[in-house]
Each structure stands twice: as structure tokens, then as C-alpha cells.
PDB file of C-alpha atoms in Angstrom:
ATOM      1  CA  UNK A 120       0.068   0.197  -0.065  1.00  0.00           C
ATOM      2  CA  UNK A 121       2.964   2.406   0.322  1.00  0.00           C
ATOM      3  CA  UNK A 122       3.400   2.652  -3.280  1.00  0.00           C
ATOM      4  CA  UNK A 123      -0.242   3.449  -4.062  1.00  0.00           C
ATOM      5  CA  UNK A 124      -0.172   1.882  -7.595  1.00  0.00           C
ATOM      6  CA  UNK A 125      -2.348   0.113  -9.477  1.00  0.00           C
ATOM      7  CA  UNK A 126      -2.186  -1.907 -12.840  1.00  0.00           C
ATOM      8  CA  UNK A 127      -3.170   0.321 -15.506  1.00  0.00           C
ATOM      9  CA  UNK A 128      -6.357  -1.730 -16.467  1.00  0.00           C
ATOM     10  CA  UNK A 129      -7.458  -1.576 -12.900  1.00  0.00           C
ATOM     11  CA  UNK A 130      -6.467   1.912 -12.579  1.00  0.00           C
ATOM     12  CA  UNK A 131      -8.737   2.811 -15.935  1.00  0.00           C
ATOM     13  CA  UNK A 132     -11.665   0.712 -14.352  1.00  0.00           C
ATOM     14  CA  UNK A 133     -11.455   2.636 -11.016  1.00  0.00           C
ATOM     15  CA  UNK A 134     -11.333   5.979 -12.840  1.00  0.00           C
ATOM     16  CA  UNK A 135     -14.443   5.293 -14.999  1.00  0.00           C
ATOM     17  CA  UNK A 136     -16.033   3.958 -11.800  1.00  0.00           C
ATOM     18  CA  UNK A 137     -15.326   7.314  -9.960  1.00  0.00           C
ATOM     19  CA  UNK A 138     -16.777   9.036 -13.110  1.00  0.00           C
ATOM     20  CA  UNK A 139     -20.037   7.572 -12.455  1.00  0.00           C
ATOM     21  CA  UNK A 140     -20.190   9.034  -9.087  1.00  0.00           C
ATOM     22  CA  UNK A 141     -22.575  11.990  -9.954  1.00  0.00           C
ATOM     23  CA  UNK A 142     -24.835   9.535 -11.828  1.00  0.00           C
ATOM     24  CA  UNK A 143     -25.062   6.963  -8.845  1.00  0.00           C
ATOM     25  CA  UNK A 144     -25.784   9.879  -6.754  1.00  0.00           C
ATOM     26  CA  UNK A 145     -28.740  11.315  -8.599  1.00  0.00           C
ATOM     27  CA  UNK A 146     -30.142   7.511  -9.014  1.00  0.00           C
ATOM     28  CA  UNK A 147     -29.895   6.993  -5.314  1.00  0.00           C
ATOM     29  CA  UNK A 148     -31.670  10.102  -4.102  1.00  0.00           C
ATOM     30  CA  UNK A 149     -34.080   9.902  -7.088  1.00  0.00           C
ATOM     31  CA  UNK A 150     -35.155   6.295  -6.176  1.00  0.00           C
ATOM     32  CA  UNK A 151     -38.185   7.306  -4.534  1.00  0.00           C
ATOM     33  CA  UNK A 152     -39.416   8.865  -7.820  1.00  0.00           C
ATOM     34  CA  UNK A 153     -38.850   5.875  -9.862  1.00  0.00           C
ATOM     35  CA  UNK A 154     -40.992   3.318  -7.909  1.00  0.00           C
ATOM     36  CA  UNK A 155     -44.253   2.920  -9.723  1.00  0.00           C
ATOM     37  CA  UNK A 156     -47.670   2.894  -7.525  1.00  0.00           C
ATOM     38  CA  UNK A 157     -49.623  -0.173  -8.214  1.00  0.00           C
ATOM     39  CA  UNK A 158     -52.899   0.788  -9.989  1.00  0.00           C
ATOM     40  CA  UNK A 159     -54.339  -2.318  -9.194  1.00  0.00           C
ATOM     41  CA  UNK A 160     -54.092  -3.886 -12.523  1.00  0.00           C
ATOM     42  CA  UNK A 161     -52.009  -6.832 -13.168  1.00  0.00           C
ATOM     43  CA  UNK A 162     -48.560  -5.974 -14.793  1.00  0.00           C
ATOM     44  CA  UNK A 163     -46.334  -9.183 -14.267  1.00  0.00           C
ATOM     45  CA  UNK A 164     -44.230 -10.552 -11.633  1.00  0.00           C
ATOM     46  CA  UNK A 165     -42.496  -7.537 -10.375  1.00  0.00           C
ATOM     47  CA  UNK A 166     -41.952  -6.063  -6.891  1.00  0.00           C
ATOM     48  CA  UNK A 167     -45.299  -4.621  -6.003  1.00  0.00           C
ATOM     49  CA  UNK A 168     -44.016  -3.063  -2.565  1.00  0.00           C
ATOM     50  CA  UNK A 169     -42.755   0.448  -3.746  1.00  0.00           C
ATOM     51  CA  UNK A 170     -40.851   0.768  -0.343  1.00  0.00           C
ATOM     52  CA  UNK A 171     -39.214  -2.672  -1.193  1.00  0.00           C
ATOM     53  CA  UNK A 172     -38.472  -1.080  -4.786  1.00  0.00           C
ATOM     54  CA  UNK A 173     -36.692   1.913  -3.249  1.00  0.00           C
ATOM     55  CA  UNK A 174     -34.743   0.118  -1.047  1.00  0.00           C
ATOM     56  CA  UNK A 175     -33.796  -2.337  -3.897  1.00  0.00           C
ATOM     57  CA  UNK A 176     -32.422   0.508  -5.957  1.00  0.00           C
ATOM     58  CA  UNK A 177     -30.901   2.604  -2.897  1.00  0.00           C
ATOM     59  CA  UNK A 178     -28.914  -0.456  -1.852  1.00  0.00           C
ATOM     60  CA  UNK A 179     -27.616  -1.147  -5.374  1.00  0.00           C
ATOM     61  CA  UNK A 180     -25.860   2.395  -5.060  1.00  0.00           C
ATOM     62  CA  UNK A 181     -25.077   2.722  -1.435  1.00  0.00           C
ATOM     63  CA  UNK A 182     -21.930   0.569  -1.314  1.00  0.00           C
ATOM     64  CA  UNK A 183     -20.297   2.193  -4.339  1.00  0.00           C
ATOM     65  CA  UNK A 184     -21.278   5.698  -2.919  1.00  0.00           C
ATOM     66  CA  UNK A 185     -19.717   4.880   0.401  1.00  0.00           C
ATOM     67  CA  UNK A 186     -16.441   3.391  -1.111  1.00  0.00           C
ATOM     68  CA  UNK A 187     -15.949   6.671  -3.080  1.00  0.00           C
ATOM     69  CA  UNK A 188     -16.845   8.916  -0.001  1.00  0.00           C
ATOM     70  CA  UNK A 189     -14.449   7.085   2.362  1.00  0.00           C
ATOM     71  CA  UNK A 190     -11.671   6.971  -0.131  1.00  0.00           C
ATOM     72  CA  UNK A 191     -12.248  10.828  -0.362  1.00  0.00           C
ATOM     73  CA  UNK A 192     -11.909  11.390   3.249  1.00  0.00           C
ATOM     74  CA  UNK A 193      -8.470   9.766   3.267  1.00  0.00           C
ATOM     75  CA  UNK A 194      -7.309  12.751   1.280  1.00  0.00           C
ATOM     76  CA  UNK A 195      -6.348  16.008   2.959  1.00  0.00           C
ATOM     77  CA  UNK A 196      -9.373  18.430   2.729  1.00  0.00           C
ATOM     78  CA  UNK A 197      -7.221  21.095   1.133  1.00  0.00           C
ATOM     79  CA  UNK A 198      -6.877  18.622  -1.868  1.00  0.00           C
ATOM     80  CA  UNK A 199     -10.399  16.949  -2.096  1.00  0.00           C
ATOM     81  CA  UNK A 200     -12.143  19.351  -4.265  1.00  0.00           C
ATOM     82  CA  UNK A 201      -9.278  19.495  -6.726  1.00  0.00           C
ATOM     83  CA  UNK A 202      -8.772  15.963  -6.848  1.00  0.00           C
ATOM     84  CA  UNK A 203     -12.265  14.826  -7.583  1.00  0.00           C
ATOM     85  CA  UNK A 204     -12.801  17.701 -10.142  1.00  0.00           C
ATOM     86  CA  UNK A 205      -9.800  16.680 -12.039  1.00  0.00           C
ATOM     87  CA  UNK A 206     -11.200  13.266 -12.317  1.00  0.00           C
ATOM     88  CA  UNK A 207     -14.858  13.762 -12.915  1.00  0.00           C
ATOM     89  CA  UNK A 208     -14.520  17.076 -14.748  1.00  0.00           C
ATOM     90  CA  UNK A 209     -11.260  17.137 -16.207  1.00  0.00           C
ATOM     91  CA  UNK A 210     -10.635  20.537 -14.588  1.00  0.00           C
ATOM     92  CA  UNK A 211      -7.076  21.708 -14.150  1.00  0.00           C
ATOM     93  CA  UNK A 212      -5.837  21.705 -10.629  1.00  0.00           C
ATOM     94  CA  UNK A 213      -5.897  24.703  -8.561  1.00  0.00           C
ATOM     95  CA  UNK A 214      -2.880  26.979  -8.454  1.00  0.00           C
ATOM     96  CA  UNK A 215      -2.010  26.632  -4.538  1.00  0.00           C
ATOM     97  CA  UNK A 216      -0.098  23.263  -4.620  1.00  0.00           C
ATOM     98  CA  UNK A 217       2.625  21.868  -6.853  1.00  0.00           C
ATOM     99  CA  UNK A 218       1.377  19.675  -9.745  1.00  0.00           C
ATOM    100  CA  UNK A 219       3.428  16.917  -8.319  1.00  0.00           C
ATOM    101  CA  UNK A 220       1.369  17.327  -5.193  1.00  0.00           C
ATOM    102  CA  UNK A 221      -2.191  17.133  -6.778  1.00  0.00           C
ATOM    103  CA  UNK A 222      -0.997  14.136  -8.956  1.00  0.00           C
ATOM    104  CA  UNK A 223       0.246  12.100  -6.001  1.00  0.00           C
ATOM    105  CA  UNK A 224      -3.068  12.966  -4.000  1.00  0.00           C
ATOM    106  CA  UNK A 225      -5.043  11.854  -7.121  1.00  0.00           C
ATOM    107  CA  UNK A 226      -3.075   8.550  -7.478  1.00  0.00           C
ATOM    108  CA  UNK A 227      -3.682   7.834  -3.777  1.00  0.00           C
ATOM    109  CA  UNK A 228      -7.366   8.641  -3.816  1.00  0.00           C
ATOM    110  CA  UNK A 229      -7.810   6.375  -6.950  1.00  0.00           C
ATOM    111  CA  UNK A 230      -5.926   3.605  -4.978  1.00  0.00           C
ATOM    112  CA  UNK A 231      -8.081   4.223  -1.891  1.00  0.00           C
ATOM    113  CA  UNK A 232     -11.347   3.848  -3.980  1.00  0.00           C
ATOM    114  CA  UNK A 233      -9.860   0.482  -5.560  1.00  0.00           C
ATOM    115  CA  UNK A 234      -9.195  -0.546  -1.758  1.00  0.00           C
ATOM    116  CA  UNK A 235     -12.568   0.186  -0.657  1.00  0.00           C
ATOM    117  CA  UNK A 236     -14.133  -1.831  -3.243  1.00  0.00           C
ATOM    118  CA  UNK A 237     -11.979  -4.690  -2.560  1.00  0.00           C
ATOM    119  CA  UNK A 238     -10.328  -4.746  -5.828  1.00  0.00           C
ATOM    120  CA  UNK A 239      -6.637  -4.721  -4.602  1.00  0.00           C
ATOM    121  CA  UNK A 240      -4.775  -7.560  -2.816  1.00  0.00           C
ATOM    122  CA  UNK A 241      -3.553  -5.129   0.081  1.00  0.00           C
TER     123      UNK A 241
END
């Protein structure tokens, strides 16, 4: 874990996983609006309990969101926004730290996400 290095394929997989964060967060928050209210008509064998439907949708995203949030908490607060913005929106790093510092914390954040997901051997 001292190196914070991942294989190229795992690194890319983790970056694309992180880039889905805004979508996962939206889906998680909007789960209540996606459930369908039963109208009394037969429609198939789907779950008719809207609370259960909402819980299933929210559980689908909760672990993934938690992994990213936990990894972000391991980055110093001064670097969190710059690191996450560089991955999600490809925004250049802020001026108040050296580029090497930003890259170091970005690499560590990506590693921490992979670690939280259980994708590393550490």
C-alpha cells in the first residue's frame, strides 16, 4: 500500500467507476421517484411493494457511493475538491499546490477507491 500503484487496467476501471459518481448519487437520491405505484391492474411478476423497490435501488448504489466517499475522506481536505474535480470534470488543478502534489493525491485517491471496493490485494 506504500506505493499506491495499480495496474493500468485496474486504474482505468477505477477512474471510470469514480466518473459515474454523479450519476450514482442522482439515482440514489431519485430512487423514491422511480418506484411505480400499483394501480390494481396485473402487470407481471415485479415487486409491488414500492418501499421494497426504493430500498433495492438505493442498496444498489449505497456501497459504491460509500467506497468513493470513504476514499475521499482519506485525502486531506485542502486537496479533495481539486482531486475529485480533475477526475470527474477534467478541471485543471488549483494553483495553490505543486502539480506533483496534486498528482500524488489523485493517485492515492484512485488507489483508495480500488481498496475500498476490494479490488486490490492489500
